[in-house]
Coordinates of C-alpha atoms in Angstrom, one line a residue:
X44 CA 52.5 -28.1 53.0
X45 CA 52.0 -28.3 49.3
X46 CA 53.1 -31.6 47.9
X47 CA 54.8 -32.2 44.6
X48 CA 51.8 -34.2 43.4
X49 CA 49.4 -31.5 44.1
X50 CA 51.5 -28.9 42.3
X51 CA 51.7 -31.4 39.4
X52 CA 47.8 -31.8 39.4
X53 CA 47.4 -28.0 39.5
X54 CA 49.9 -27.6 36.7
X55 CA 48.0 -30.2 34.6
X56 CA 44.7 -28.5 35.2
X57 CA 46.1 -25.1 34.2
X58 CA 47.8 -26.6 31.2
X59 CA 44.4 -28.4 30.3
X60 CA 42.5 -25.1 30.7
X61 CA 45.1 -23.3 28.6
X62 CA 44.8 -26.0 25.9
X63 CA 41.0 -25.6 26.0
X64 CA 41.2 -21.9 25.6
X65 CA 43.7 -22.1 22.8
X66 CA 41.5 -24.6 21.0
X67 CA 38.5 -22.3 21.6
X68 CA 40.5 -19.4 20.3
X69 CA 41.5 -21.4 17.2
X70 CA 38.0 -22.3 16.7
X71 CA 36.9 -18.7 17.0
X72 CA 39.6 -17.6 14.6
X73 CA 38.4 -20.1 12.1
X74 CA 34.9 -18.8 12.5
X75 CA 36.0 -15.3 12.2
X76 CA 37.8 -16.1 8.9
X77 CA 34.7 -17.8 7.6
X78 CA 32.6 -14.8 8.6
X79 CA 34.9 -12.4 6.9
X80 CA 34.7 -14.4 3.8
X81 CA 31.0 -14.5 4.1
X82 CA 30.9 -10.7 4.5
X83 CA 33.1 -10.3 1.4
X84 CA 30.6 -12.6 -0.5
X85 CA 27.7 -10.5 0.6
X86 CA 29.4 -7.2 -0.1
X87 CA 30.2 -8.4 -3.7
X88 CA 26.6 -9.5 -4.0
X89 CA 25.4 -6.1 -2.8
X90 CA 27.7 -4.3 -5.3
X91 CA 26.3 -6.5 -8.1
X92 CA 22.7 -5.8 -7.1
X93 CA 23.5 -2.0 -6.9
X94 CA 24.9 -2.1 -10.4
X95 CA 22.0 -4.0 -11.6
X96 CA 19.7 -1.4 -9.9
X97 CA 21.6 1.4 -11.7
X98 CA 21.2 -0.3 -15.0
X99 CA 17.5 -0.8 -14.4
X100 CA 17.0 2.8 -13.3
X101 CA 18.8 3.8 -16.5
X102 CA 16.6 1.7 -18.6
X103 CA 13.5 3.1 -16.9
X104 CA 14.7 6.6 -17.7
X105 CA 15.0 5.4 -21.3
X106 CA 11.5 4.0 -21.3
X107 CA 9.8 7.0 -19.8
X108 CA 9.3 8.8 -23.0
X109 CA 7.8 5.6 -24.5
X110 CA 5.3 5.4 -21.6
X111 CA 4.4 9.0 -22.3
X112 CA 3.9 8.2 -26.0
X113 CA 1.9 5.2 -25.1
X114 CA -0.3 7.3 -22.8
X115 CA -0.8 9.8 -25.6
X116 CA -1.7 7.0 -27.9
X117 CA -4.4 5.7 -25.5
X118 CA -5.7 9.2 -25.1
X119 CA -5.9 9.6 -29.0
X120 CA -7.7 6.3 -29.2
X121 CA -10.4 7.5 -26.7
X122 CA -10.7 10.7 -28.8
X123 CA -10.9 8.6 -32.0
X124 CA -13.7 6.6 -30.4
X125 CA -15.6 9.8 -29.3
X126 CA -15.2 11.1 -32.8
X127 CA -16.6 7.9 -34.4
X128 CA -19.6 8.3 -32.1
X129 CA -20.1 12.0 -33.2
X130 CA -19.8 11.0 -36.8
X131 CA -22.3 8.2 -36.3
X132 CA -24.7 10.7 -34.8
X133 CA -24.1 13.1 -37.8
X134 CA -24.7 10.3 -40.2
X135 CA -28.0 9.5 -38.5
X136 CA -29.0 13.2 -38.6
X137 CA -28.0 13.3 -42.4
X138 CA -30.2 10.3 -43.0
X139 CA -33.2 11.9 -41.2
X140 CA -32.6 15.1 -43.2
X141 CA -32.7 13.1 -46.4
X142 CA -35.8 11.3 -45.4
X143 CA -37.4 14.8 -44.5
X144 CA -36.2 16.1 -47.8
X145 CA -37.8 13.3 -49.8
X146 CA -41.0 13.6 -47.7
X147 CA -41.1 17.4 -48.4
X148 CA -40.4 16.8 -52.1
X149 CA -43.2 14.1 -52.2
X150 CA -45.5 16.5 -50.4
X151 CA -44.7 19.3 -53.0
X152 CA -45.2 16.9 -55.9
X153 CA -48.6 16.0 -54.5
X154 CA -49.5 19.7 -54.0
X155 CA -48.3 20.5 -57.5
X156 CA -50.4 17.5 -58.9
X157 CA -53.5 18.8 -57.1
X158 CA -52.8 22.3 -58.4
X159 CA -52.4 21.0 -62.0
X160 CA -55.6 18.9 -61.8
X161 CA -57.5 21.9 -60.7

């Protein structure tokens, strides 16, 4: 037969288990609230980062023409350097032509002097 004392012990054990489970549920509820708050903070941060990304993309779109202009400037600089090299070559050729002309004139003068002497 079940004694009153054993019933009381069983009741105490069940009451204790129920209390432990209630405490566990309370703890889990608190953790759930904390997690929900953390999720909200993370979602806010994600939204801020997405907005920042949209702004940067907009800035990048604005800067693309400037990058193209800069690339064109670099290409023009290369062309200017090539033209400088060509001009330098022409200047050297012109100097050689002047020297050849001076030599030809000197040769003609010598020939004329020899003819005049004869």
